[in-house]
């Protein structure tokens, strides 16, 4: 990031030659670094400064001519920023007039011509096919008694496919189906359980006033109490007159409250599933687009449920990759105004402290947790 910041600085100094070579090396690194480099350069093209645009376009042209094919393929799929630069215009400069805008438009058009050159596209497709062919030859067809890789395309008698982990929702549906449509064995077990003797079991005595009623009571009209000495025989002036209420209705649990509880519990389960699905993937680093997609999906739910789900995952026994992914979700929400710092701290302070004090946690996870702790402390001081 410091290298890219200096290479695209908003000044009249040209980009140094060694910077082009250093940036070119990023395109040959493992994903998601090439994709993040292209996204960074595209965001820089949105800057209004013509100096920044010219530097970015020159860097892109060098990377298209000398970089990895994956970088060129990503720019072809996201060429809108470059096309917008071909229409770049603005007020004339007092000294240079419209020359800067013309240079930007010409550089952008040259970049598009090089990016969509038919010979270059054909060469990139051939390289991708060769790479795909070399990858597919690594997988062997599993035969009878073979112990080949189960990650290949085909499965034989000797290979065992990977079982997909069942989600919480699928488990709940399975339990409901077993209860609603029991098999013969399940029905016999239920009948035997109902008909068998309870043995020495005795029910716990419960007093009548402790039983919570689930009846739905109709609202009782409020009756105005008669107050002697007031105008109109004590029946006028509603202000500050005590009213008679049904005292029994306060001790009941309404159907609406039960529905609200089920509603909130359902979405809490959904939040747990989204967090678990994202954090259980043992891949690091995480692409920026994948993180934004997951966090935007989380922000459409109750954010406190998301924080509680992340806190539970951090407090449990998780791998370093899962902890880093969970901490990324916390850092994403810290950069928004969806949750106040005080509420954020109440939920995640204890799990973060556990990560920092744990001896089995790696230094990378502790550094990320320490970073989130410092950001949270700074925000609380600001608020």
JSON list of C-alpha atoms in Angstrom, two decimals, residues 155-346:
[
{"chain": "A", "resi": 155, "resn": "UNK", "atom": "CA", "xyz": [-15.56, -40.78, -8.03]},
{"chain": "A", "resi": 156, "resn": "UNK", "atom": "CA", "xyz": [-15.08, -44.53, -8.26]},
{"chain": "A", "resi": 157, "resn": "UNK", "atom": "CA", "xyz": [-15.80, -47.48, -5.98]},
{"chain": "A", "resi": 158, "resn": "UNK", "atom": "CA", "xyz": [-12.74, -46.83, -3.86]},
{"chain": "A", "resi": 159, "resn": "UNK", "atom": "CA", "xyz": [-13.22, -43.10, -3.30]},
{"chain": "A", "resi": 160, "resn": "UNK", "atom": "CA", "xyz": [-15.41, -41.55, -0.66]},
{"chain": "A", "resi": 161, "resn": "UNK", "atom": "CA", "xyz": [-17.01, -38.17, -1.46]},
{"chain": "A", "resi": 162, "resn": "UNK", "atom": "CA", "xyz": [-16.75, -35.38, 1.04]},
{"chain": "A", "resi": 163, "resn": "UNK", "atom": "CA", "xyz": [-19.88, -35.06, 3.16]},
{"chain": "A", "resi": 164, "resn": "UNK", "atom": "CA", "xyz": [-21.46, -31.64, 3.13]},
{"chain": "A", "resi": 165, "resn": "UNK", "atom": "CA", "xyz": [-21.91, -30.25, 6.61]},
{"chain": "A", "resi": 166, "resn": "UNK", "atom": "CA", "xyz": [-25.56, -30.01, 7.56]},
{"chain": "A", "resi": 167, "resn": "UNK", "atom": "CA", "xyz": [-26.83, -26.60, 8.55]},
{"chain": "A", "resi": 168, "resn": "UNK", "atom": "CA", "xyz": [-28.91, -25.84, 11.64]},
{"chain": "A", "resi": 169, "resn": "UNK", "atom": "CA", "xyz": [-32.02, -25.22, 9.54]},
{"chain": "A", "resi": 170, "resn": "UNK", "atom": "CA", "xyz": [-31.68, -28.59, 7.80]},
{"chain": "A", "resi": 171, "resn": "UNK", "atom": "CA", "xyz": [-31.29, -30.35, 11.15]},
{"chain": "A", "resi": 172, "resn": "UNK", "atom": "CA", "xyz": [-34.45, -28.68, 12.50]},
{"chain": "A", "resi": 173, "resn": "UNK", "atom": "CA", "xyz": [-36.38, -29.68, 9.38]},
{"chain": "A", "resi": 174, "resn": "UNK", "atom": "CA", "xyz": [-35.17, -33.31, 9.73]},
{"chain": "A", "resi": 175, "resn": "UNK", "atom": "CA", "xyz": [-36.36, -33.44, 13.35]},
{"chain": "A", "resi": 176, "resn": "UNK", "atom": "CA", "xyz": [-39.78, -32.04, 12.40]},
{"chain": "A", "resi": 177, "resn": "UNK", "atom": "CA", "xyz": [-40.14, -34.54, 9.53]},
{"chain": "A", "resi": 178, "resn": "UNK", "atom": "CA", "xyz": [-39.31, -37.43, 11.87]},
{"chain": "A", "resi": 179, "resn": "UNK", "atom": "CA", "xyz": [-41.98, -36.27, 14.32]},
{"chain": "A", "resi": 180, "resn": "UNK", "atom": "CA", "xyz": [-44.65, -35.59, 11.68]},
{"chain": "A", "resi": 181, "resn": "UNK", "atom": "CA", "xyz": [-43.92, -38.67, 9.54]},
{"chain": "A", "resi": 182, "resn": "UNK", "atom": "CA", "xyz": [-42.48, -41.27, 11.90]},
{"chain": "A", "resi": 183, "resn": "UNK", "atom": "CA", "xyz": [-41.25, -44.60, 10.61]},
{"chain": "A", "resi": 184, "resn": "UNK", "atom": "CA", "xyz": [-42.48, -47.92, 12.01]},
{"chain": "A", "resi": 185, "resn": "UNK", "atom": "CA", "xyz": [-39.56, -48.17, 14.42]},
{"chain": "A", "resi": 186, "resn": "UNK", "atom": "CA", "xyz": [-40.02, -44.60, 15.61]},
{"chain": "A", "resi": 187, "resn": "UNK", "atom": "CA", "xyz": [-43.79, -45.09, 16.06]},
{"chain": "A", "resi": 188, "resn": "UNK", "atom": "CA", "xyz": [-43.21, -48.24, 18.15]},
{"chain": "A", "resi": 189, "resn": "UNK", "atom": "CA", "xyz": [-40.73, -46.40, 20.34]},
{"chain": "A", "resi": 190, "resn": "UNK", "atom": "CA", "xyz": [-43.21, -43.55, 20.90]},
{"chain": "A", "resi": 191, "resn": "UNK", "atom": "CA", "xyz": [-46.02, -45.99, 21.76]},
{"chain": "A", "resi": 192, "resn": "UNK", "atom": "CA", "xyz": [-43.84, -47.94, 24.17]},
{"chain": "A", "resi": 193, "resn": "UNK", "atom": "CA", "xyz": [-42.70, -44.73, 25.84]},
{"chain": "A", "resi": 194, "resn": "UNK", "atom": "CA", "xyz": [-46.30, -43.56, 26.31]},
{"chain": "A", "resi": 195, "resn": "UNK", "atom": "CA", "xyz": [-47.62, -46.88, 27.54]},
{"chain": "A", "resi": 196, "resn": "UNK", "atom": "CA", "xyz": [-44.70, -47.82, 29.83]},
{"chain": "A", "resi": 197, "resn": "UNK", "atom": "CA", "xyz": [-44.86, -47.29, 33.58]},
{"chain": "A", "resi": 198, "resn": "UNK", "atom": "CA", "xyz": [-43.30, -44.07, 34.93]},
{"chain": "A", "resi": 199, "resn": "UNK", "atom": "CA", "xyz": [-41.67, -46.05, 37.75]},
{"chain": "A", "resi": 200, "resn": "UNK", "atom": "CA", "xyz": [-40.84, -44.08, 40.89]},
{"chain": "A", "resi": 201, "resn": "UNK", "atom": "CA", "xyz": [-41.23, -40.75, 39.15]},
{"chain": "A", "resi": 202, "resn": "UNK", "atom": "CA", "xyz": [-43.39, -38.20, 40.92]},
{"chain": "A", "resi": 203, "resn": "UNK", "atom": "CA", "xyz": [-44.31, -34.87, 39.32]},
{"chain": "A", "resi": 204, "resn": "UNK", "atom": "CA", "xyz": [-43.03, -31.76, 41.05]},
{"chain": "A", "resi": 205, "resn": "UNK", "atom": "CA", "xyz": [-45.86, -29.96, 42.83]},
{"chain": "A", "resi": 206, "resn": "UNK", "atom": "CA", "xyz": [-46.48, -26.54, 41.36]},
{"chain": "A", "resi": 207, "resn": "UNK", "atom": "CA", "xyz": [-48.56, -23.92, 43.11]},
{"chain": "A", "resi": 208, "resn": "UNK", "atom": "CA", "xyz": [-51.47, -22.60, 41.14]},
{"chain": "A", "resi": 209, "resn": "UNK", "atom": "CA", "xyz": [-50.39, -18.95, 41.24]},
{"chain": "A", "resi": 210, "resn": "UNK", "atom": "CA", "xyz": [-47.03, -19.77, 39.58]},
{"chain": "A", "resi": 211, "resn": "UNK", "atom": "CA", "xyz": [-48.59, -21.22, 36.42]},
{"chain": "A", "resi": 212, "resn": "UNK", "atom": "CA", "xyz": [-48.33, -18.86, 33.48]},
{"chain": "A", "resi": 213, "resn": "UNK", "atom": "CA", "xyz": [-51.53, -18.69, 31.51]},
{"chain": "A", "resi": 214, "resn": "UNK", "atom": "CA", "xyz": [-51.33, -18.70, 27.72]},
{"chain": "A", "resi": 215, "resn": "UNK", "atom": "CA", "xyz": [-54.93, -17.64, 27.21]},
{"chain": "A", "resi": 216, "resn": "UNK", "atom": "CA", "xyz": [-55.63, -14.62, 25.05]},
{"chain": "A", "resi": 217, "resn": "UNK", "atom": "CA", "xyz": [-57.76, -12.18, 27.01]},
{"chain": "A", "resi": 218, "resn": "UNK", "atom": "CA", "xyz": [-59.88, -9.60, 25.31]},
{"chain": "A", "resi": 219, "resn": "UNK", "atom": "CA", "xyz": [-58.96, -6.03, 26.16]},
{"chain": "A", "resi": 220, "resn": "UNK", "atom": "CA", "xyz": [-61.11, -4.76, 29.02]},
{"chain": "A", "resi": 221, "resn": "UNK", "atom": "CA", "xyz": [-62.44, -1.24, 28.55]},
{"chain": "A", "resi": 222, "resn": "UNK", "atom": "CA", "xyz": [-60.97, 1.23, 30.98]},
{"chain": "A", "resi": 223, "resn": "UNK", "atom": "CA", "xyz": [-63.56, 2.48, 33.43]},
{"chain": "A", "resi": 224, "resn": "UNK", "atom": "CA", "xyz": [-63.33, 6.01, 34.77]},
{"chain": "A", "resi": 225, "resn": "UNK", "atom": "CA", "xyz": [-63.49, 6.09, 38.56]},
{"chain": "A", "resi": 226, "resn": "UNK", "atom": "CA", "xyz": [-65.97, 8.36, 40.28]},
{"chain": "A", "resi": 227, "resn": "UNK", "atom": "CA", "xyz": [-64.25, 11.14, 42.21]},
{"chain": "A", "resi": 228, "resn": "UNK", "atom": "CA", "xyz": [-66.58, 13.05, 44.53]},
{"chain": "A", "resi": 229, "resn": "UNK", "atom": "CA", "xyz": [-66.26, 16.82, 44.65]},
{"chain": "A", "resi": 230, "resn": "UNK", "atom": "CA", "xyz": [-65.46, 17.33, 40.96]},
{"chain": "A", "resi": 231, "resn": "UNK", "atom": "CA", "xyz": [-67.55, 19.18, 38.43]},
{"chain": "A", "resi": 232, "resn": "UNK", "atom": "CA", "xyz": [-70.35, 17.27, 36.80]},
{"chain": "A", "resi": 233, "resn": "UNK", "atom": "CA", "xyz": [-70.87, 15.04, 39.79]},
{"chain": "A", "resi": 234, "resn": "UNK", "atom": "CA", "xyz": [-67.31, 13.74, 39.71]},
{"chain": "A", "resi": 235, "resn": "UNK", "atom": "CA", "xyz": [-67.43, 12.37, 36.17]},
{"chain": "A", "resi": 236, "resn": "UNK", "atom": "CA", "xyz": [-65.73, 15.18, 34.22]},
{"chain": "A", "resi": 237, "resn": "UNK", "atom": "CA", "xyz": [-62.06, 16.15, 33.62]},
{"chain": "A", "resi": 238, "resn": "UNK", "atom": "CA", "xyz": [-60.17, 13.07, 32.41]},
{"chain": "A", "resi": 239, "resn": "UNK", "atom": "CA", "xyz": [-56.78, 14.49, 33.50]},
{"chain": "A", "resi": 240, "resn": "UNK", "atom": "CA", "xyz": [-55.14, 12.79, 36.47]},
{"chain": "A", "resi": 241, "resn": "UNK", "atom": "CA", "xyz": [-58.20, 10.62, 37.15]},
{"chain": "A", "resi": 242, "resn": "UNK", "atom": "CA", "xyz": [-57.30, 7.04, 38.17]},
{"chain": "A", "resi": 243, "resn": "UNK", "atom": "CA", "xyz": [-58.65, 4.39, 35.84]},
{"chain": "A", "resi": 244, "resn": "UNK", "atom": "CA", "xyz": [-59.67, 0.84, 36.58]},
{"chain": "A", "resi": 245, "resn": "UNK", "atom": "CA", "xyz": [-57.71, -1.89, 34.81]},
{"chain": "A", "resi": 246, "resn": "UNK", "atom": "CA", "xyz": [-57.91, -5.63, 34.68]},
{"chain": "A", "resi": 247, "resn": "UNK", "atom": "CA", "xyz": [-55.13, -6.79, 37.02]},
{"chain": "A", "resi": 248, "resn": "UNK", "atom": "CA", "xyz": [-55.26, -10.34, 35.68]},
{"chain": "A", "resi": 249, "resn": "UNK", "atom": "CA", "xyz": [-54.11, -9.39, 32.15]},
{"chain": "A", "resi": 250, "resn": "UNK", "atom": "CA", "xyz": [-50.64, -8.30, 33.34]},
{"chain": "A", "resi": 251, "resn": "UNK", "atom": "CA", "xyz": [-49.74, -11.84, 34.41]},
{"chain": "A", "resi": 252, "resn": "UNK", "atom": "CA", "xyz": [-50.54, -13.48, 31.09]},
{"chain": "A", "resi": 253, "resn": "UNK", "atom": "CA", "xyz": [-48.30, -14.24, 28.12]},
{"chain": "A", "resi": 254, "resn": "UNK", "atom": "CA", "xyz": [-49.93, -13.15, 24.86]},
{"chain": "A", "resi": 255, "resn": "UNK", "atom": "CA", "xyz": [-49.66, -14.87, 21.52]},
{"chain": "A", "resi": 256, "resn": "UNK", "atom": "CA", "xyz": [-48.02, -11.73, 20.09]},
{"chain": "A", "resi": 257, "resn": "UNK", "atom": "CA", "xyz": [-45.14, -11.99, 22.54]},
{"chain": "A", "resi": 258, "resn": "UNK", "atom": "CA", "xyz": [-44.60, -15.65, 21.63]},
{"chain": "A", "resi": 259, "resn": "UNK", "atom": "CA", "xyz": [-44.62, -14.78, 17.93]},
{"chain": "A", "resi": 260, "resn": "UNK", "atom": "CA", "xyz": [-42.07, -12.00, 18.50]},
{"chain": "A", "resi": 261, "resn": "UNK", "atom": "CA", "xyz": [-39.84, -14.42, 20.40]},
{"chain": "A", "resi": 262, "resn": "UNK", "atom": "CA", "xyz": [-39.99, -16.99, 17.58]},
{"chain": "A", "resi": 263, "resn": "UNK", "atom": "CA", "xyz": [-39.35, -14.25, 15.04]},
{"chain": "A", "resi": 264, "resn": "UNK", "atom": "CA", "xyz": [-36.23, -12.98, 16.82]},
{"chain": "A", "resi": 265, "resn": "UNK", "atom": "CA", "xyz": [-34.98, -16.50, 17.48]},
{"chain": "A", "resi": 266, "resn": "UNK", "atom": "CA", "xyz": [-35.32, -17.44, 13.81]},
{"chain": "A", "resi": 267, "resn": "UNK", "atom": "CA", "xyz": [-33.24, -14.48, 12.64]},
{"chain": "A", "resi": 268, "resn": "UNK", "atom": "CA", "xyz": [-30.67, -15.15, 15.36]},
{"chain": "A", "resi": 269, "resn": "UNK", "atom": "CA", "xyz": [-30.25, -18.65, 13.94]},
{"chain": "A", "resi": 270, "resn": "UNK", "atom": "CA", "xyz": [-29.90, -17.17, 10.45]},
{"chain": "A", "resi": 271, "resn": "UNK", "atom": "CA", "xyz": [-27.18, -14.81, 11.73]},
{"chain": "A", "resi": 272, "resn": "UNK", "atom": "CA", "xyz": [-25.33, -17.73, 13.34]},
{"chain": "A", "resi": 273, "resn": "UNK", "atom": "CA", "xyz": [-25.47, -19.66, 10.07]},
{"chain": "A", "resi": 274, "resn": "UNK", "atom": "CA", "xyz": [-24.07, -16.78, 7.99]},
{"chain": "A", "resi": 275, "resn": "UNK", "atom": "CA", "xyz": [-21.20, -16.20, 10.42]},
{"chain": "A", "resi": 276, "resn": "UNK", "atom": "CA", "xyz": [-20.41, -19.92, 10.70]},
{"chain": "A", "resi": 277, "resn": "UNK", "atom": "CA", "xyz": [-20.53, -20.45, 6.93]},
{"chain": "A", "resi": 278, "resn": "UNK", "atom": "CA", "xyz": [-18.05, -17.60, 6.38]},
{"chain": "A", "resi": 279, "resn": "UNK", "atom": "CA", "xyz": [-15.69, -18.38, 9.26]},
{"chain": "A", "resi": 280, "resn": "UNK", "atom": "CA", "xyz": [-15.54, -22.16, 8.85]},
{"chain": "A", "resi": 281, "resn": "UNK", "atom": "CA", "xyz": [-13.88, -21.85, 5.43]},
{"chain": "A", "resi": 282, "resn": "UNK", "atom": "CA", "xyz": [-10.21, -22.57, 6.08]},
{"chain": "A", "resi": 283, "resn": "UNK", "atom": "CA", "xyz": [-8.83, -20.14, 3.51]},
{"chain": "A", "resi": 284, "resn": "UNK", "atom": "CA", "xyz": [-6.61, -17.16, 4.21]},
{"chain": "A", "resi": 285, "resn": "UNK", "atom": "CA", "xyz": [-6.32, -14.42, 3.08]},
{"chain": "A", "resi": 286, "resn": "UNK", "atom": "CA", "xyz": [-9.93, -13.50, 2.27]},
{"chain": "A", "resi": 287, "resn": "UNK", "atom": "CA", "xyz": [-10.85, -11.63, -0.90]},
{"chain": "A", "resi": 288, "resn": "UNK", "atom": "CA", "xyz": [-12.23, -8.15, -0.36]},
{"chain": "A", "resi": 289, "resn": "UNK", "atom": "CA", "xyz": [-15.31, -8.82, -2.48]},
{"chain": "A", "resi": 290, "resn": "UNK", "atom": "CA", "xyz": [-16.18, -11.95, -0.47]},
{"chain": "A", "resi": 291, "resn": "UNK", "atom": "CA", "xyz": [-15.82, -10.06, 2.82]},
{"chain": "A", "resi": 292, "resn": "UNK", "atom": "CA", "xyz": [-17.98, -7.16, 1.61]},
{"chain": "A", "resi": 293, "resn": "UNK", "atom": "CA", "xyz": [-20.66, -9.52, 0.29]},
{"chain": "A", "resi": 294, "resn": "UNK", "atom": "CA", "xyz": [-20.88, -11.42, 3.59]},
{"chain": "A", "resi": 295, "resn": "UNK", "atom": "CA", "xyz": [-20.85, -8.30, 5.78]},
{"chain": "A", "resi": 296, "resn": "UNK", "atom": "CA", "xyz": [-23.50, -6.54, 3.68]},
{"chain": "A", "resi": 297, "resn": "UNK", "atom": "CA", "xyz": [-25.68, -9.62, 4.07]},
{"chain": "A", "resi": 298, "resn": "UNK", "atom": "CA", "xyz": [-25.05, -9.46, 7.85]},
{"chain": "A", "resi": 299, "resn": "UNK", "atom": "CA", "xyz": [-25.89, -5.76, 8.02]},
{"chain": "A", "resi": 300, "resn": "UNK", "atom": "CA", "xyz": [-29.39, -6.50, 6.68]},
{"chain": "A", "resi": 301, "resn": "UNK", "atom": "CA", "xyz": [-30.05, -8.50, 9.87]},
{"chain": "A", "resi": 302, "resn": "UNK", "atom": "CA", "xyz": [-29.88, -7.50, 13.53]},
{"chain": "A", "resi": 303, "resn": "UNK", "atom": "CA", "xyz": [-26.28, -6.34, 13.95]},
{"chain": "A", "resi": 304, "resn": "UNK", "atom": "CA", "xyz": [-26.25, -7.26, 17.65]},
{"chain": "A", "resi": 305, "resn": "UNK", "atom": "CA", "xyz": [-27.12, -10.86, 16.71]},
{"chain": "A", "resi": 306, "resn": "UNK", "atom": "CA", "xyz": [-24.15, -10.85, 14.31]},
{"chain": "A", "resi": 307, "resn": "UNK", "atom": "CA", "xyz": [-21.82, -9.58, 17.03]},
{"chain": "A", "resi": 308, "resn": "UNK", "atom": "CA", "xyz": [-23.06, -12.20, 19.50]},
{"chain": "A", "resi": 309, "resn": "UNK", "atom": "CA", "xyz": [-22.55, -14.95, 16.90]},
{"chain": "A", "resi": 310, "resn": "UNK", "atom": "CA", "xyz": [-19.01, -13.73, 16.21]},
{"chain": "A", "resi": 311, "resn": "UNK", "atom": "CA", "xyz": [-18.30, -13.47, 19.94]},
{"chain": "A", "resi": 312, "resn": "UNK", "atom": "CA", "xyz": [-19.46, -17.06, 20.51]},
{"chain": "A", "resi": 313, "resn": "UNK", "atom": "CA", "xyz": [-17.25, -18.28, 17.67]},
{"chain": "A", "resi": 314, "resn": "UNK", "atom": "CA", "xyz": [-14.21, -16.40, 19.03]},
{"chain": "A", "resi": 315, "resn": "UNK", "atom": "CA", "xyz": [-14.80, -17.73, 22.55]},
{"chain": "A", "resi": 316, "resn": "UNK", "atom": "CA", "xyz": [-14.99, -21.32, 21.31]},
{"chain": "A", "resi": 317, "resn": "UNK", "atom": "CA", "xyz": [-12.19, -23.55, 20.12]},
{"chain": "A", "resi": 318, "resn": "UNK", "atom": "CA", "xyz": [-11.62, -22.37, 16.55]},
{"chain": "A", "resi": 319, "resn": "UNK", "atom": "CA", "xyz": [-8.70, -22.52, 14.14]},
{"chain": "A", "resi": 320, "resn": "UNK", "atom": "CA", "xyz": [-6.53, -19.51, 13.37]},
{"chain": "A", "resi": 321, "resn": "UNK", "atom": "CA", "xyz": [-8.17, -19.07, 9.96]},
{"chain": "A", "resi": 322, "resn": "UNK", "atom": "CA", "xyz": [-11.66, -19.04, 11.52]},
{"chain": "A", "resi": 323, "resn": "UNK", "atom": "CA", "xyz": [-10.56, -16.55, 14.18]},
{"chain": "A", "resi": 324, "resn": "UNK", "atom": "CA", "xyz": [-9.01, -14.24, 11.59]},
{"chain": "A", "resi": 325, "resn": "UNK", "atom": "CA", "xyz": [-12.17, -14.37, 9.46]},
{"chain": "A", "resi": 326, "resn": "UNK", "atom": "CA", "xyz": [-14.32, -13.59, 12.54]},
{"chain": "A", "resi": 327, "resn": "UNK", "atom": "CA", "xyz": [-12.07, -10.67, 13.48]},
{"chain": "A", "resi": 328, "resn": "UNK", "atom": "CA", "xyz": [-12.38, -9.33, 9.92]},
{"chain": "A", "resi": 329, "resn": "UNK", "atom": "CA", "xyz": [-16.17, -9.17, 10.38]},
{"chain": "A", "resi": 330, "resn": "UNK", "atom": "CA", "xyz": [-15.68, -7.19, 13.61]},
{"chain": "A", "resi": 331, "resn": "UNK", "atom": "CA", "xyz": [-13.27, -4.80, 11.91]},
{"chain": "A", "resi": 332, "resn": "UNK", "atom": "CA", "xyz": [-15.73, -4.29, 9.02]},
{"chain": "A", "resi": 333, "resn": "UNK", "atom": "CA", "xyz": [-18.54, -3.32, 11.43]},
{"chain": "A", "resi": 334, "resn": "UNK", "atom": "CA", "xyz": [-16.16, -1.04, 13.37]},
{"chain": "A", "resi": 335, "resn": "UNK", "atom": "CA", "xyz": [-15.72, 1.04, 10.20]},
{"chain": "A", "resi": 336, "resn": "UNK", "atom": "CA", "xyz": [-19.49, 1.62, 9.95]},
{"chain": "A", "resi": 337, "resn": "UNK", "atom": "CA", "xyz": [-21.94, 3.55, 12.10]},
{"chain": "A", "resi": 338, "resn": "UNK", "atom": "CA", "xyz": [-24.40, 0.66, 12.44]},
{"chain": "A", "resi": 339, "resn": "UNK", "atom": "CA", "xyz": [-23.45, -0.05, 16.07]},
{"chain": "A", "resi": 340, "resn": "UNK", "atom": "CA", "xyz": [-22.35, 2.37, 18.77]},
{"chain": "A", "resi": 341, "resn": "UNK", "atom": "CA", "xyz": [-18.88, 1.77, 20.26]},
{"chain": "A", "resi": 342, "resn": "UNK", "atom": "CA", "xyz": [-20.39, 1.23, 23.71]},
{"chain": "A", "resi": 343, "resn": "UNK", "atom": "CA", "xyz": [-22.74, -1.52, 22.49]},
{"chain": "A", "resi": 344, "resn": "UNK", "atom": "CA", "xyz": [-19.93, -3.00, 20.41]},
{"chain": "A", "resi": 345, "resn": "UNK", "atom": "CA", "xyz": [-17.65, -3.13, 23.44]},
{"chain": "A", "resi": 346, "resn": "UNK", "atom": "CA", "xyz": [-20.27, -4.76, 25.66]}
]
